[in-house]
């Protein structure tokens, strides 16, 4: 009888270890400062990202995550307020087979559609428990390998004329939505979730105002909720929860993408994700660098954003796509602040919402001259490209001459191109106006623009 070889024996031993019932290692909380907790007795057994359970004096179990190590102590942050914790509190790490602690996992499923959940996969909408999927997925996932990743898909119909005509995009593309506060960003996201041509919409509300969550879901999202999953972490929650909302949304979107579906991922906002990372990094002892942001923030941004996009190329079937729109809150309408600069360099285009346009009453307040899609040439016909280029030229010339026209310093008839811009710019502006409940398919969008550019005479 053949004796099993070393590899077979090792595999059998590994399987036996994984099937052992879980047991726990116990450490103790030795200090608490600000939002951080230091734990003794576990540093030699844990790693960054492992989860702990801290036992508060009122009997609650508080979930925590390891974010660093210092002087032989494990540094942790909690997912909920730290009331009830104190020195001496027990810190428990679960061991399953060969895994100690273990990073976060989610089990998305088709039954999550139409639900509002928190970053830990718990329901927030009062509609009962969520049915998990069969295969847990790592929340801190990796993007598909670059060399085997599929190419971008065909043009996506956003249902918004300004985007369809001036920032045409393809399935799997990633766009930044740059805006200050109060310019109509949430309304535009709701229009996209309802009207864009996709199978599933995943929305991440990171650090959102608590009172606005229900208003957004009921008023802005409306009927679009039936094909959507909303992941919410409000501004009053600890930084780990706000950070985790972004990871949970990407993990959920990847589940549907890997099933060959087209997913629209809307994240509001990347800025608040970075603010959460800053709190975590500073608590772990990182030095503040650019405008107070530690270096880990700018290392983590591409890891998050690169997870959106096409899935792996398949010999048969659809690879699936995550088309991402990531909002960036520009401080003081400064579009060159560090987060905006970093995001703009990673993504495949940007859409700028302008406060002056919003104050003029035109919504969505998209500044088409400052907005850009890096894949526009690959998804428009030559006629559509020429039409959009002509409209841009007219709007640019009108913007240059607007002050002279208002002051009466320009005489009609002095320049035919200026006369054309003065006549046609208001008509283009009318095309860009769109009611929040109006759906504008791509053919209709270009037809309206064509009509507006016909000779005004």
CSV table of N, CA and C in Angstrom, one decimal, residues 286-376:
chain,number,residue,atom,x,y,z
A,286,UNK,N,0.9,58.1,12.8
A,286,UNK,CA,1.5,58.5,11.6
A,286,UNK,C,1.7,60.0,11.7
A,287,UNK,N,2.8,60.5,11.0
A,287,UNK,CA,3.0,62.0,11.0
A,287,UNK,C,2.1,62.7,10.0
A,288,UNK,N,1.5,63.8,10.4
A,288,UNK,CA,0.7,64.6,9.4
A,288,UNK,C,1.6,65.1,8.3
A,289,UNK,N,1.2,65.0,7.1
A,289,UNK,CA,2.0,65.5,5.9
A,289,UNK,C,1.3,66.6,5.2
A,290,UNK,N,0.7,66.3,4.0
A,290,UNK,CA,0.1,67.3,3.2
A,290,UNK,C,-1.2,67.7,3.8
A,291,UNK,N,-1.3,69.0,4.2
A,291,UNK,CA,-2.5,69.6,4.8
A,291,UNK,C,-3.0,68.7,6.0
A,292,UNK,N,-2.2,68.1,6.7
A,292,UNK,CA,-2.6,67.3,7.8
A,292,UNK,C,-3.0,65.8,7.5
A,293,UNK,N,-2.9,65.4,6.2
A,293,UNK,CA,-3.2,64.1,5.8
A,293,UNK,C,-1.9,63.2,5.9
A,294,UNK,N,-1.9,62.1,6.7
A,294,UNK,CA,-0.8,61.2,6.7
A,294,UNK,C,-0.5,60.5,5.4
A,295,UNK,N,0.7,60.0,5.2
A,295,UNK,CA,1.0,59.4,3.9
A,295,UNK,C,0.1,58.2,3.5
A,296,UNK,N,-0.4,57.5,4.5
A,296,UNK,CA,-1.2,56.3,4.2
A,296,UNK,C,-2.5,56.6,3.5
A,297,UNK,N,-3.0,57.9,3.6
A,297,UNK,CA,-4.2,58.2,2.9
A,297,UNK,C,-4.0,58.2,1.4
A,298,UNK,N,-2.9,58.7,1.0
A,298,UNK,CA,-2.6,58.7,-0.5
A,298,UNK,C,-2.2,57.4,-1.0
A,299,UNK,N,-1.8,56.5,-0.1
A,299,UNK,CA,-1.5,55.1,-0.5
A,299,UNK,C,-2.8,54.3,-0.6
A,300,UNK,N,-3.7,54.6,0.2
A,300,UNK,CA,-5.0,53.8,0.3
A,300,UNK,C,-5.9,54.2,-0.8
A,301,UNK,N,-5.9,55.5,-1.3
A,301,UNK,CA,-6.8,56.0,-2.3
A,301,UNK,C,-6.8,55.1,-3.6
A,302,UNK,N,-5.6,54.9,-4.2
A,302,UNK,CA,-5.7,54.0,-5.4
A,302,UNK,C,-6.1,52.6,-5.2
A,303,UNK,N,-5.8,52.1,-3.9
A,303,UNK,CA,-6.2,50.7,-3.6
A,303,UNK,C,-7.7,50.6,-3.6
A,304,UNK,N,-8.4,51.7,-3.2
A,304,UNK,CA,-9.9,51.7,-3.2
A,304,UNK,C,-10.4,51.9,-4.6
A,305,UNK,N,-9.9,52.9,-5.3
A,305,UNK,CA,-10.5,53.3,-6.6
A,305,UNK,C,-10.2,52.3,-7.7
A,306,UNK,N,-9.1,51.6,-7.6
A,306,UNK,CA,-8.7,50.7,-8.6
A,306,UNK,C,-9.6,49.4,-8.6
A,307,UNK,N,-10.3,49.2,-7.5
A,307,UNK,CA,-11.2,48.1,-7.5
A,307,UNK,C,-12.4,48.2,-8.4
A,308,UNK,N,-12.8,49.5,-8.7
A,308,UNK,CA,-13.9,49.7,-9.7
A,308,UNK,C,-13.3,49.5,-11.1
A,309,UNK,N,-14.2,49.1,-12.0
A,309,UNK,CA,-13.8,48.9,-13.4
A,309,UNK,C,-14.2,47.6,-13.9
A,310,UNK,N,-13.7,47.1,-15.1
A,310,UNK,CA,-14.1,45.8,-15.6
A,310,UNK,C,-13.6,44.7,-14.8
A,311,UNK,N,-14.3,43.5,-14.9
A,311,UNK,CA,-13.8,42.3,-14.2
A,311,UNK,C,-12.8,41.7,-15.1
A,312,UNK,N,-12.4,40.5,-14.7
A,312,UNK,CA,-11.4,39.7,-15.5
A,312,UNK,C,-12.0,39.2,-16.8
A,313,UNK,N,-11.1,39.3,-17.8
A,313,UNK,CA,-11.5,38.8,-19.1
A,313,UNK,C,-11.9,37.3,-19.1
A,314,UNK,N,-13.0,37.0,-19.7
A,314,UNK,CA,-13.5,35.6,-19.7
A,314,UNK,C,-13.5,35.1,-21.2
A,315,UNK,N,-13.2,33.8,-21.3
A,315,UNK,CA,-13.3,33.2,-22.7
A,315,UNK,C,-14.7,33.2,-23.2
A,316,UNK,N,-15.7,33.0,-22.3
A,316,UNK,CA,-17.1,33.1,-22.7
A,316,UNK,C,-17.8,33.9,-21.6
A,317,UNK,N,-18.8,34.7,-22.0
A,317,UNK,CA,-19.6,35.4,-21.1
A,317,UNK,C,-19.1,36.8,-20.8
A,318,UNK,N,-20.0,37.6,-20.2
A,318,UNK,CA,-19.7,39.0,-19.9
A,318,UNK,C,-18.7,39.1,-18.7
A,319,UNK,N,-17.7,39.9,-18.7
A,319,UNK,CA,-16.8,40.0,-17.6
A,319,UNK,C,-17.4,40.8,-16.4
A,320,UNK,N,-18.4,41.5,-16.7
A,320,UNK,CA,-19.0,42.3,-15.6
A,320,UNK,C,-18.3,43.7,-15.5
A,321,UNK,N,-19.0,44.7,-15.1
A,321,UNK,CA,-18.4,46.0,-15.0
A,321,UNK,C,-18.8,46.8,-13.8
A,322,UNK,N,-17.9,47.5,-13.2
A,322,UNK,CA,-18.3,48.5,-12.1
A,322,UNK,C,-18.0,49.9,-12.7
A,323,UNK,N,-19.0,50.6,-13.1
A,323,UNK,CA,-18.8,52.0,-13.5
A,323,UNK,C,-19.0,52.9,-12.3
A,324,UNK,N,-17.9,53.6,-11.9
A,324,UNK,CA,-17.9,54.3,-10.7
A,324,UNK,C,-17.9,55.8,-10.8
A,325,UNK,N,-18.8,56.5,-10.0
A,325,UNK,CA,-18.8,57.9,-9.9
A,325,UNK,C,-18.5,58.2,-8.4
A,326,UNK,N,-17.3,58.9,-8.2
A,326,UNK,CA,-16.9,59.2,-6.8
A,326,UNK,C,-16.9,60.7,-6.6
A,327,UNK,N,-17.7,61.1,-5.6
A,327,UNK,CA,-17.8,62.5,-5.4
A,327,UNK,C,-16.6,63.0,-4.5
A,328,UNK,N,-16.2,64.2,-4.8
A,328,UNK,CA,-15.1,64.9,-4.1
A,328,UNK,C,-15.6,66.2,-3.6
A,329,UNK,N,-15.6,66.5,-2.3
A,329,UNK,CA,-16.0,67.7,-1.7
A,329,UNK,C,-14.8,68.7,-1.7
A,330,UNK,N,-14.8,69.7,-2.6
A,330,UNK,CA,-13.7,70.6,-2.7
A,330,UNK,C,-13.8,71.7,-1.7
A,331,UNK,N,-12.9,71.8,-0.8
A,331,UNK,CA,-12.9,72.8,0.3
A,331,UNK,C,-12.8,74.2,-0.2
A,332,UNK,N,-13.8,75.0,0.1
A,332,UNK,CA,-13.8,76.4,-0.4
A,332,UNK,C,-13.8,76.5,-1.9
A,333,UNK,N,-14.4,75.5,-2.6
A,333,UNK,CA,-14.4,75.4,-4.0
A,333,UNK,C,-13.0,75.5,-4.6
A,334,UNK,N,-12.0,75.0,-3.9
A,334,UNK,CA,-10.7,74.9,-4.3
A,334,UNK,C,-10.4,73.5,-5.0
A,335,UNK,N,-10.4,73.5,-6.3
A,335,UNK,CA,-10.3,72.2,-7.0
A,335,UNK,C,-8.9,71.7,-7.1
A,336,UNK,N,-7.9,72.4,-6.5
A,336,UNK,CA,-6.6,72.0,-6.5
A,336,UNK,C,-6.1,71.5,-5.1
A,337,UNK,N,-7.1,71.3,-4.2
A,337,UNK,CA,-6.7,70.8,-2.8
A,337,UNK,C,-6.2,69.4,-3.0
A,338,UNK,N,-5.4,68.8,-2.0
A,338,UNK,CA,-4.7,67.6,-2.2
A,338,UNK,C,-5.6,66.4,-2.6
A,339,UNK,N,-6.7,66.2,-1.9
A,339,UNK,CA,-7.6,65.0,-2.2
A,339,UNK,C,-8.1,65.1,-3.7
A,340,UNK,N,-8.5,66.3,-4.1
A,340,UNK,CA,-9.0,66.5,-5.4
A,340,UNK,C,-7.9,66.2,-6.4
A,341,UNK,N,-6.7,66.7,-6.2
A,341,UNK,CA,-5.6,66.4,-7.1
A,341,UNK,C,-5.3,65.0,-7.2
A,342,UNK,N,-5.3,64.3,-6.1
A,342,UNK,CA,-4.9,62.8,-6.1
A,342,UNK,C,-6.0,62.0,-6.8
A,343,UNK,N,-7.3,62.3,-6.5
A,343,UNK,CA,-8.3,61.6,-7.2
A,343,UNK,C,-8.4,61.8,-8.7
A,344,UNK,N,-8.2,63.1,-9.1
A,344,UNK,CA,-8.2,63.4,-10.5
A,344,UNK,C,-7.1,62.6,-11.3
A,345,UNK,N,-6.0,62.4,-10.6
A,345,UNK,CA,-4.9,61.7,-11.3
A,345,UNK,C,-5.1,60.2,-11.4
A,346,UNK,N,-6.0,59.6,-10.6
A,346,UNK,CA,-6.3,58.2,-10.6
A,346,UNK,C,-7.4,57.8,-11.5
A,347,UNK,N,-8.5,58.7,-11.6
A,347,UNK,CA,-9.7,58.3,-12.3
A,347,UNK,C,-9.6,58.6,-13.8
A,348,UNK,N,-10.7,58.2,-14.5
A,348,UNK,CA,-10.7,58.3,-16.0
A,348,UNK,C,-11.4,59.5,-16.5
A,349,UNK,N,-11.6,60.5,-15.7
A,349,UNK,CA,-12.3,61.6,-16.1
A,349,UNK,C,-12.9,62.3,-14.9
A,350,UNK,N,-13.4,63.5,-15.1
A,350,UNK,CA,-14.0,64.3,-14.0
A,350,UNK,C,-15.2,65.1,-14.5
A,351,UNK,N,-16.1,65.3,-13.6
A,351,UNK,CA,-17.3,66.2,-13.8
A,351,UNK,C,-17.3,67.2,-12.7
A,352,UNK,N,-17.4,68.5,-13.1
A,352,UNK,CA,-17.3,69.6,-12.2
A,352,UNK,C,-18.6,70.3,-12.1
A,353,UNK,N,-19.1,70.4,-10.8
A,353,UNK,CA,-20.3,71.2,-10.5
A,353,UNK,C,-19.9,72.5,-10.1
A,354,UNK,N,-20.5,73.6,-10.7
A,354,UNK,CA,-20.0,74.9,-10.5
A,354,UNK,C,-21.1,75.7,-9.7
A,355,UNK,N,-20.6,76.4,-8.6
A,355,UNK,CA,-21.5,77.2,-7.8
A,355,UNK,C,-22.2,78.3,-8.5
A,356,UNK,N,-21.5,79.0,-9.4
A,356,UNK,CA,-22.1,80.1,-10.1
A,356,UNK,C,-23.2,79.6,-11.0
A,357,UNK,N,-23.0,78.4,-11.6
A,357,UNK,CA,-24.1,77.9,-12.5
A,357,UNK,C,-25.3,77.6,-11.6
A,358,UNK,N,-25.1,77.0,-10.4
A,358,UNK,CA,-26.2,76.7,-9.5
A,358,UNK,C,-26.9,77.9,-9.1
A,359,UNK,N,-26.1,79.0,-8.8
A,359,UNK,CA,-26.7,80.2,-8.3
A,359,UNK,C,-27.5,80.9,-9.4
A,360,UNK,N,-27.2,80.6,-10.7
A,360,UNK,CA,-27.9,81.1,-11.8
A,360,UNK,C,-29.2,80.3,-12.1
A,361,UNK,N,-29.4,79.2,-11.3
A,361,UNK,CA,-30.7,78.4,-11.4
A,361,UNK,C,-30.7,77.3,-12.4
A,362,UNK,N,-29.5,77.0,-13.0
A,362,UNK,CA,-29.5,75.9,-14.0
A,362,UNK,C,-29.0,74.6,-13.3
A,363,UNK,N,-29.8,73.6,-13.3
A,363,UNK,CA,-29.5,72.3,-12.7
A,363,UNK,C,-29.7,71.2,-13.7
A,364,UNK,N,-28.9,70.1,-13.7
A,364,UNK,CA,-27.7,70.0,-12.9
A,364,UNK,C,-26.6,71.0,-13.2
A,365,UNK,N,-25.9,71.5,-12.2
A,365,UNK,CA,-25.0,72.6,-12.4
A,365,UNK,C,-23.6,72.1,-12.9
A,366,UNK,N,-23.6,71.4,-14.0
A,366,UNK,CA,-22.4,70.8,-14.5
A,366,UNK,C,-21.7,71.9,-15.4
A,367,UNK,N,-20.5,72.1,-15.1
A,367,UNK,CA,-19.6,73.0,-16.0
A,367,UNK,C,-19.0,72.1,-17.1
A,368,UNK,N,-19.6,72.1,-18.2
A,368,UNK,CA,-19.2,71.2,-19.3
A,368,UNK,C,-17.8,71.6,-19.8
A,369,UNK,N,-17.4,72.8,-19.7
A,369,UNK,CA,-16.1,73.2,-20.2
A,369,UNK,C,-15.0,72.7,-19.3
A,370,UNK,N,-15.2,72.5,-18.1
A,370,UNK,CA,-14.2,72.0,-17.2
A,370,UNK,C,-14.3,70.5,-16.9
A,371,UNK,N,-15.3,69.9,-17.5
A,371,UNK,CA,-15.5,68.4,-17.3
A,371,UNK,C,-14.9,67.7,-18.5
A,372,UNK,N,-14.5,66.4,-18.2
A,372,UNK,CA,-13.7,65.7,-19.2
A,372,UNK,C,-13.9,64.2,-19.0
A,373,UNK,N,-14.1,63.5,-20.1
A,373,UNK,CA,-14.0,62.0,-20.1
A,373,UNK,C,-12.8,61.6,-20.9
A,374,UNK,N,-12.0,60.8,-20.4
A,374,UNK,CA,-10.8,60.3,-21.1
A,374,UNK,C,-11.1,59.3,-22.2
A,375,UNK,N,-12.3,58.8,-22.2
A,375,UNK,CA,-12.6,57.8,-23.2
A,375,UNK,C,-13.6,58.3,-24.2
A,376,UNK,N,-13.8,59.6,-24.2
A,376,UNK,CA,-14.9,60.1,-25.1
A,376,UNK,C,-14.6,59.7,-26.6
